[in-house]
Amino acid sequence: MDPAGADNQVFAYIGGMLNRWMGWTRKAAFTGNVTVSDGVLYVLNGPQVEAHAEADGSLLWTWVPPEGTPEGETVLMYSLILVSTFSNTYALDLRVGMRVWKDPTGGAWPWTGMGFCSSPGSMGALPPSR
């Protein structure tokens, strides 16, 4: 599977590097990155976060923030997906899309201020500096 977003599309290739074909595609108001974990794609679609099955693109759940629109990039951490609006950052349970916690740090890249560090291939949590 090779998810990618272009022209507000999310699509999946099936098969290996030499023998692959387009498995499915969805077009909507997608922004930001496509995050993949355990057979599920997580995307920002307009005012909401969506989880789609990697195998066929079917919608598994949606979540709409109580205020604002999701922006920037999403980050997976353990069993959570971190989503930011202009004014807040939310952690959602990956399985059901339910809010676990909220932090009043918003914006497209709040992760550094919240004590998260990221490098290619790794993601870790540091104690908050507050």
Protein backbone atom coordinates (compact mmCIF):
# COMPACT_ATOMS: atom_id res chain seq x y z
CA MET A 1 0.00 0.00 0.00
CA ASP A 2 1.36 3.40 -0.92
CA PRO A 3 -1.00 6.21 0.21
CA ALA A 4 -0.56 9.63 -1.28
CA GLY A 5 -2.53 12.81 -1.57
CA ALA A 6 -2.72 14.90 -4.72
CA ASP A 7 -5.48 17.20 -5.92
CA ASN A 8 -7.46 16.42 -2.75
CA GLN A 9 -7.29 12.67 -3.41
CA VAL A 10 -6.25 9.72 -1.32
CA PHE A 11 -5.37 6.58 -3.22
CA ALA A 12 -3.86 3.17 -2.54
CA TYR A 13 -1.63 0.99 -4.65
CA ILE A 14 -1.88 -2.76 -4.12
CA GLY A 15 0.98 -5.19 -4.74
CA GLY A 16 4.77 -5.01 -4.71
CA MET A 17 7.16 -2.47 -6.20
CA LEU A 18 7.29 -4.14 -9.64
CA ASN A 19 3.75 -5.46 -9.87
CA ARG A 20 1.29 -3.02 -8.38
CA TRP A 21 -2.03 -1.54 -9.45
CA MET A 22 -4.43 1.13 -8.25
CA GLY A 23 -6.51 -0.45 -5.49
CA TRP A 24 -8.92 2.42 -4.73
CA THR A 25 -9.20 6.19 -4.69
CA ARG A 26 -11.26 8.79 -2.79
CA LYS A 27 -11.63 12.47 -3.68
CA ALA A 28 -12.77 15.01 -1.08
CA ALA A 29 -11.43 18.10 0.74
CA PHE A 30 -8.35 16.23 2.01
CA THR A 31 -5.48 18.29 3.42
CA GLY A 32 -2.28 17.54 5.30
CA ASN A 33 -0.64 14.15 5.42
CA VAL A 34 -2.00 10.62 5.22
CA THR A 35 -1.07 8.69 8.36
CA VAL A 36 -1.17 4.88 8.24
CA SER A 37 -1.21 2.38 11.11
CA ASP A 38 -2.39 -1.23 11.40
CA GLY A 39 -4.40 -1.24 8.19
CA VAL A 40 -6.09 2.13 8.73
CA LEU A 41 -5.54 5.48 6.95
CA TYR A 42 -6.09 8.67 8.97
CA VAL A 43 -6.78 11.86 7.00
CA LEU A 44 -8.05 15.41 7.47
CA ASN A 45 -11.13 16.02 5.34
CA GLY A 46 -12.46 19.57 5.61
CA PRO A 47 -13.72 20.12 9.16
CA GLN A 48 -13.16 16.53 10.34
CA VAL A 49 -10.69 13.70 10.91
CA GLU A 50 -11.50 10.43 9.14
CA ALA A 51 -10.29 6.84 9.50
CA HIS A 52 -10.49 4.67 6.35
CA ALA A 53 -9.76 0.96 5.90
CA GLU A 54 -6.49 0.57 4.02
CA ALA A 55 -7.79 -2.45 2.07
CA ASP A 56 -10.79 -0.80 0.41
CA GLY A 57 -11.02 2.83 1.57
CA SER A 58 -14.27 2.32 3.49
CA LEU A 59 -15.00 4.91 6.17
CA LEU A 60 -14.51 3.55 9.70
CA TRP A 61 -15.14 6.68 11.81
CA THR A 62 -15.13 10.48 11.74
CA TRP A 63 -14.45 13.09 14.42
CA VAL A 64 -15.20 16.82 14.31
CA PRO A 65 -13.41 19.12 16.78
CA PRO A 66 -15.73 21.11 19.06
CA GLU A 67 -14.20 24.33 17.72
CA GLY A 68 -12.02 25.06 14.72
CA THR A 69 -10.91 22.99 11.77
CA PRO A 70 -8.10 20.41 11.84
CA GLU A 71 -4.94 21.79 10.24
CA GLY A 72 -1.33 20.88 9.58
CA GLU A 73 -0.07 17.35 10.00
CA THR A 74 -1.31 14.49 12.16
CA VAL A 75 1.02 12.44 14.35
CA LEU A 76 0.56 8.90 15.65
CA MET A 77 1.73 8.12 19.16
CA TYR A 78 1.03 4.70 20.65
CA SER A 79 -2.73 4.20 20.34
CA LEU A 80 -3.47 7.89 19.72
CA ILE A 81 -3.57 10.27 16.79
CA LEU A 82 -2.71 13.90 17.57
CA VAL A 83 -4.75 16.50 15.68
CA SER A 84 -4.43 20.27 15.89
CA THR A 85 -6.80 23.19 15.30
CA PHE A 86 -5.87 26.88 15.52
CA SER A 87 -6.44 26.93 19.27
CA ASN A 88 -6.16 23.35 20.59
CA THR A 89 -4.47 20.00 20.12
CA TYR A 90 -6.50 16.83 20.61
CA ALA A 91 -5.54 13.20 21.14
CA LEU A 92 -8.00 10.72 19.63
CA ASP A 93 -8.24 7.00 20.30
CA LEU A 94 -7.18 5.32 17.03
CA ARG A 95 -9.78 2.54 17.28
CA VAL A 96 -12.94 4.61 17.69
CA GLY A 97 -12.03 8.26 17.10
CA MET A 98 -13.05 9.37 20.58
CA ARG A 99 -11.27 12.33 22.21
CA VAL A 100 -8.93 11.20 25.00
CA TRP A 101 -7.45 14.58 25.95
CA LYS A 102 -7.18 18.20 24.86
CA ASP A 103 -4.30 20.68 25.26
CA PRO A 104 -4.73 24.44 24.74
CA THR A 105 -1.73 24.53 22.39
CA GLY A 106 -2.87 24.91 18.80
CA GLY A 107 -1.54 25.70 15.39
CA ALA A 108 -0.14 23.68 12.54
CA TRP A 109 2.93 22.41 14.45
CA PRO A 110 2.32 22.44 18.21
CA TRP A 111 4.30 19.25 18.86
CA THR A 112 7.56 20.89 19.99
CA GLY A 113 5.81 23.09 22.56
CA MET A 114 4.00 20.06 23.98
CA GLY A 115 7.22 18.15 24.62
CA PHE A 116 7.22 15.89 21.56
CA CYS A 117 10.26 15.32 19.42
CA SER A 118 10.36 13.72 16.03
CA SER A 119 13.04 12.56 13.64
CA PRO A 120 12.87 10.40 10.52
CA GLY A 121 11.73 6.95 11.56
CA SER A 122 11.15 7.74 15.23
CA MET A 123 8.75 9.58 17.49
CA GLY A 124 9.09 10.08 21.20
CA ALA A 125 7.61 12.00 24.09
CA LEU A 126 9.53 14.22 26.49
CA PRO A 127 8.21 15.69 29.72
CA PRO A 128 6.32 18.94 29.04
CA SER A 129 8.33 22.06 29.82
CA ARG A 130 5.45 23.71 31.72
